mmCIF file of C-alpha atoms in Angstrom:
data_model
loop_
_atom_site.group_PDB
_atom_site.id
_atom_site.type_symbol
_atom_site.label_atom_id
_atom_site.label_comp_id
_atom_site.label_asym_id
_atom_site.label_seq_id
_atom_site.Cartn_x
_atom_site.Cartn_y
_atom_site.Cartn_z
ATOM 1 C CA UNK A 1 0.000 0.000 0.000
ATOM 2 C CA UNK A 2 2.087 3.269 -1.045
ATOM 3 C CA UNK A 3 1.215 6.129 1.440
ATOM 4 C CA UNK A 4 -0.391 9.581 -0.157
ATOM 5 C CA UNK A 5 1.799 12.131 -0.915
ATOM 6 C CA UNK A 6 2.824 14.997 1.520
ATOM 7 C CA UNK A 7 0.187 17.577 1.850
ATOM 8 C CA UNK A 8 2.991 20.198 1.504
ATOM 9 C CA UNK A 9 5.403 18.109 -0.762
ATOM 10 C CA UNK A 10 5.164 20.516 -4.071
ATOM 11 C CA UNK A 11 4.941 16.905 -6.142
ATOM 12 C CA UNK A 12 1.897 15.666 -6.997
ATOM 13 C CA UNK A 13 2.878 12.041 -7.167
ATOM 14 C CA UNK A 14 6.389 10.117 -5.765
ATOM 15 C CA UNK A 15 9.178 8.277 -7.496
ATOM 16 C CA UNK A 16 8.180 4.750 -6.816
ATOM 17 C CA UNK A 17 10.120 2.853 -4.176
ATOM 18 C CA UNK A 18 12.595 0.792 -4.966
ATOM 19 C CA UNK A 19 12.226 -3.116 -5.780
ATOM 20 C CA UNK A 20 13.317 -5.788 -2.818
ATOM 21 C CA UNK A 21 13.401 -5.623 0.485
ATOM 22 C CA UNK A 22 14.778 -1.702 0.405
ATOM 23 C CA UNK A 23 11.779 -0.797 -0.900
ATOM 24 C CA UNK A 24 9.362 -2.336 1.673
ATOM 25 C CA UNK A 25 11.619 -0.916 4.009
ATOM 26 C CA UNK A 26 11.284 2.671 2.411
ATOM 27 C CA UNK A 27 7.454 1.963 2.317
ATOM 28 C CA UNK A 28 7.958 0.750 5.680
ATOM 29 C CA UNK A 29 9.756 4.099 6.784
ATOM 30 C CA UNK A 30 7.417 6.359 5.106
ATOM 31 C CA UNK A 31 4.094 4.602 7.136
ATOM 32 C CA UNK A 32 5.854 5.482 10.258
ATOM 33 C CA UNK A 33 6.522 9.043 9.091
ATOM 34 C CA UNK A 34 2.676 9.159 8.428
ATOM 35 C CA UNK A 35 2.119 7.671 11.801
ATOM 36 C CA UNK A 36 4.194 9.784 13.654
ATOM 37 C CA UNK A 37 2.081 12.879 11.970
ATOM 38 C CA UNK A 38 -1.239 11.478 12.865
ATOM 39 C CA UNK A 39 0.081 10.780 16.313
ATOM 40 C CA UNK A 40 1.188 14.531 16.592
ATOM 41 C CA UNK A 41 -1.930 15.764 15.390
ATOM 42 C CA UNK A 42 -4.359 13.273 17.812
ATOM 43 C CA UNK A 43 -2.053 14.479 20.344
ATOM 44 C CA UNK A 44 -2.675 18.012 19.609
ATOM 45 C CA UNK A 45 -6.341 17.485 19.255
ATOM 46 C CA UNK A 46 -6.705 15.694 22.003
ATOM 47 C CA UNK A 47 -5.380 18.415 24.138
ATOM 48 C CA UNK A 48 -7.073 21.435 22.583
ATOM 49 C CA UNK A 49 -10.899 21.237 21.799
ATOM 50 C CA UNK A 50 -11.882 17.598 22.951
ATOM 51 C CA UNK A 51 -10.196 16.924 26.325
ATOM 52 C CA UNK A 52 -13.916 18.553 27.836
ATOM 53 C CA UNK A 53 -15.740 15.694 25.790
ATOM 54 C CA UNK A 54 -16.670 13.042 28.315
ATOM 55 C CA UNK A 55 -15.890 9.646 26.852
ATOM 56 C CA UNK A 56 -14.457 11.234 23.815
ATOM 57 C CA UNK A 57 -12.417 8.258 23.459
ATOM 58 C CA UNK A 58 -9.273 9.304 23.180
ATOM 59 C CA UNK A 59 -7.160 7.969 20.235
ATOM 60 C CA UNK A 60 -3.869 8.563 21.493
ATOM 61 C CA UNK A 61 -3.301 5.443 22.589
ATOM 62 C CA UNK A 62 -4.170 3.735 19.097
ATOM 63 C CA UNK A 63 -1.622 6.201 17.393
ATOM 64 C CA UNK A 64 0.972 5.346 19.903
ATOM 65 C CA UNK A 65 0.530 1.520 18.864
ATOM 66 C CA UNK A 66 0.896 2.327 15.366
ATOM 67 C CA UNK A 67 4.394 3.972 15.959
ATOM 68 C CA UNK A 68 5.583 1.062 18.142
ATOM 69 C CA UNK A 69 4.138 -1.246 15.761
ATOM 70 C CA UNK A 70 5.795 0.822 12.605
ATOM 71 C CA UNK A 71 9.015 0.794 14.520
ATOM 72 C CA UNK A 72 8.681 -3.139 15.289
ATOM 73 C CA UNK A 73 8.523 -4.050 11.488
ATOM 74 C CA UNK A 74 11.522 -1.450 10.382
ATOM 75 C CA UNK A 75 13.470 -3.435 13.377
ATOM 76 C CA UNK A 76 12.614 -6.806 11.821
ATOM 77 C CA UNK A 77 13.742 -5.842 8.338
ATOM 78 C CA UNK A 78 16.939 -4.649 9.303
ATOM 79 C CA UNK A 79 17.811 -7.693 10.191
ATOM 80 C CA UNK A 80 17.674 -8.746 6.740
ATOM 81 C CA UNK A 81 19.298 -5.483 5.292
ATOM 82 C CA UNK A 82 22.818 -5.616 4.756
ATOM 83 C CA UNK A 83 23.612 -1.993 3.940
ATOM 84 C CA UNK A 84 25.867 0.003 6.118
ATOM 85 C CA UNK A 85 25.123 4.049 6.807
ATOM 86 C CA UNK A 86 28.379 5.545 7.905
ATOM 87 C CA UNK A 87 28.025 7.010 11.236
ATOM 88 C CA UNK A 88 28.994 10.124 10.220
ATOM 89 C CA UNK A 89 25.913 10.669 8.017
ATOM 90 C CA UNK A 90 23.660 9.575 11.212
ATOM 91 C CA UNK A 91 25.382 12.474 12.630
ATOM 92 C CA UNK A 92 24.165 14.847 10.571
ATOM 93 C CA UNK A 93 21.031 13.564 9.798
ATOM 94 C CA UNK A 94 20.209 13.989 13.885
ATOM 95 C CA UNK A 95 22.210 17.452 13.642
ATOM 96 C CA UNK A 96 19.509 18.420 11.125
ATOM 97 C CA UNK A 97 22.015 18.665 8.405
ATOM 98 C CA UNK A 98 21.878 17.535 4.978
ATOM 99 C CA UNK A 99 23.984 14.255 4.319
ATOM 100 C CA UNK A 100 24.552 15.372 0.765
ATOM 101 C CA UNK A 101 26.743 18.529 1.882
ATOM 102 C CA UNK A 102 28.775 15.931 3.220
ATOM 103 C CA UNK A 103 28.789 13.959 0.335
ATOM 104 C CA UNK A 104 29.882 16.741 -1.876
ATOM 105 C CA UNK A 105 32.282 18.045 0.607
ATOM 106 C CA UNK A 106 34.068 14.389 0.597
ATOM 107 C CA UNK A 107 33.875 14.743 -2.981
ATOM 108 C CA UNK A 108 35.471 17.738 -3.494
ATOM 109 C CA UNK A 109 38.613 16.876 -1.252
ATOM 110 C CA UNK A 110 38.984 13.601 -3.267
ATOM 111 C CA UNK A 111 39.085 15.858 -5.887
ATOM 112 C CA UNK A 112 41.513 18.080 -4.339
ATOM 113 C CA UNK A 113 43.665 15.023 -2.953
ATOM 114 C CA UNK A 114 43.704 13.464 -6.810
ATOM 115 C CA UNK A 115 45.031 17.033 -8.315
ATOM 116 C CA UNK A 116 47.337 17.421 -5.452
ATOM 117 C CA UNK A 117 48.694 13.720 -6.375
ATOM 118 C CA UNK A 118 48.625 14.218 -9.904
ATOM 119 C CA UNK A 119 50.488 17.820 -9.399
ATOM 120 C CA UNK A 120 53.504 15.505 -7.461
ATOM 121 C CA UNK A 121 53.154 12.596 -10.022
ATOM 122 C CA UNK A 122 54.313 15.365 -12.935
ATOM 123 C CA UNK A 123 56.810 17.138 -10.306
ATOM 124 C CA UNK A 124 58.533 13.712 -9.983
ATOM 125 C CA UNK A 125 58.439 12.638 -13.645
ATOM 126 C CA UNK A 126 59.981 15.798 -14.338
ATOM 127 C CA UNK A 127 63.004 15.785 -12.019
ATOM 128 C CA UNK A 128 63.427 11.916 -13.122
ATOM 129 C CA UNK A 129 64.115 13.550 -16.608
ATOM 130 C CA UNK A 130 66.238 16.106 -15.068
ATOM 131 C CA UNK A 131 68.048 13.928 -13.170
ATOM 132 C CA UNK A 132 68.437 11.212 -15.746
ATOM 133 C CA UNK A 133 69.696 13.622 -18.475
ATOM 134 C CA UNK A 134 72.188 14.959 -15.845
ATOM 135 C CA UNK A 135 73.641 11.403 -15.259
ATOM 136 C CA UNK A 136 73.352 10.751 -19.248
ATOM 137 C CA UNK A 137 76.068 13.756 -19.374
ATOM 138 C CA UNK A 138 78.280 12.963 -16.112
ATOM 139 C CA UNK A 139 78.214 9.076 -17.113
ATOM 140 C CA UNK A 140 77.840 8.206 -20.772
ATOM 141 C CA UNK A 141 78.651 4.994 -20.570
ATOM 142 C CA UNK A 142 75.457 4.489 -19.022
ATOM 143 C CA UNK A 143 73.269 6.853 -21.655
ATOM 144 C CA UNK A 144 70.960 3.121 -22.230
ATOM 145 C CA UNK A 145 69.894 2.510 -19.043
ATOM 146 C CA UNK A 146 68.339 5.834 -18.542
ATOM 147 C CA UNK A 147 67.234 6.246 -22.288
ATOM 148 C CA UNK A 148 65.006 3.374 -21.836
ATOM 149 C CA UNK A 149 63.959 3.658 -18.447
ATOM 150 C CA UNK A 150 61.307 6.495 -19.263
ATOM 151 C CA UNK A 151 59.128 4.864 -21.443
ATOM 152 C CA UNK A 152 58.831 1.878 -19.673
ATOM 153 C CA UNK A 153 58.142 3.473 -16.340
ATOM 154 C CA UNK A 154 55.336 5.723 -18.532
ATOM 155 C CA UNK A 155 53.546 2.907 -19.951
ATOM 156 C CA UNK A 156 53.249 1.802 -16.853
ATOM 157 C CA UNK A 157 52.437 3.909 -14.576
ATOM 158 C CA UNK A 158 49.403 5.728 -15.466
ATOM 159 C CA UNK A 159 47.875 8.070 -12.133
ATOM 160 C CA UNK A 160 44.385 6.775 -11.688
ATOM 161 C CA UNK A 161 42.125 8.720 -9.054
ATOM 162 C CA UNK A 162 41.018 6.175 -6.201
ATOM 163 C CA UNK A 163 37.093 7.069 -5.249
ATOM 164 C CA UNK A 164 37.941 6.046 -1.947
ATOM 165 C CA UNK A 165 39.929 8.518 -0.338
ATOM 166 C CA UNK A 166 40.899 10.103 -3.066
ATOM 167 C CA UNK A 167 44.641 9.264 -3.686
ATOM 168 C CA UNK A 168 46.310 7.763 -6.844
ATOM 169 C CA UNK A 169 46.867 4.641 -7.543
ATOM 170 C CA UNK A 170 49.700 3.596 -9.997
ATOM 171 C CA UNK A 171 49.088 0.168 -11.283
#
């Protein structure tokens, strides 16, 4: 059963979730969301204009045991879910951040870290030429060692940016 959209999301309709077991649990997440709003609103009702109703019948109660039955079935499937949230994002999902600043931040300073890498890649290439040319002349009887040392260490090491952290790794 997919929930109704927002009643301030500026969509009229929502991507559909995702096949598998992620997907019930997004449905899964997204019923307790809607619980936790009709909780919040019983709760407010409840204490405004019908608290002088006698036998009312207060629905509080019934709203609670949604939530805590919500939050029973999201325990359950994570069990079964294997995917890992880095702590970090937590952190600034309860710090009422946006996880994707921190996803582009980490993405820029790989970025940064890979030009930085490449930048001492080139530095080094370029003093092995230096230095090699500067041996060529001082010891010419060893001109064919350094002559072909350059293009084999350039076929094989090409820099290739790491996703991880960000480095270079020559292969």
């Amino acid at each position: 059963m997919a929930p109704a959209p927002a009643p301030d999301s500026p969509r009229s309709s929502q991507s559909p979730a995702p096949p598998g077991s992620q997907g019930d649990l997004e449905l899964e997440l997204l019923g307790l969301a809607n619980a936790l709003y009709n909780l919040g609103t019983t709760v407010i009702n409840d204490s405004t204009k019908e608290r002088d109703k006698p036998g009312g019948g207060k629905q509080v109660g019934l709203r609670v045991n949604e939530v805590v039955t919500h939050l029973s079935t999201i325990d359950d499937m994570g069990q079964n879910i294997k995917t890992m949230i880095p702590l970090q994002v937590l952190t600034e999902v309860d710090s009422s951040r946006n996880p994707m600043l921190l996803t582009r931040e980490r993405i820029e300073r790989a970025a940064t870290e890979n030009q930085f890498m490449n930048g001492k890649i080139a530095a080094i290439d370029s003093y092995r030429k230096y230095l090699n040319e500067a041996l060529v002349q001082n010891f010419p009887e060893l001109e064919e060692y350094f002559r072909a040392l350059p293009t084999e260490i350039r076929t094989t090491s090409t820099p290739v940016a790491n996703g991880a952290n960000g480095g270079v790794h020559v292969p």
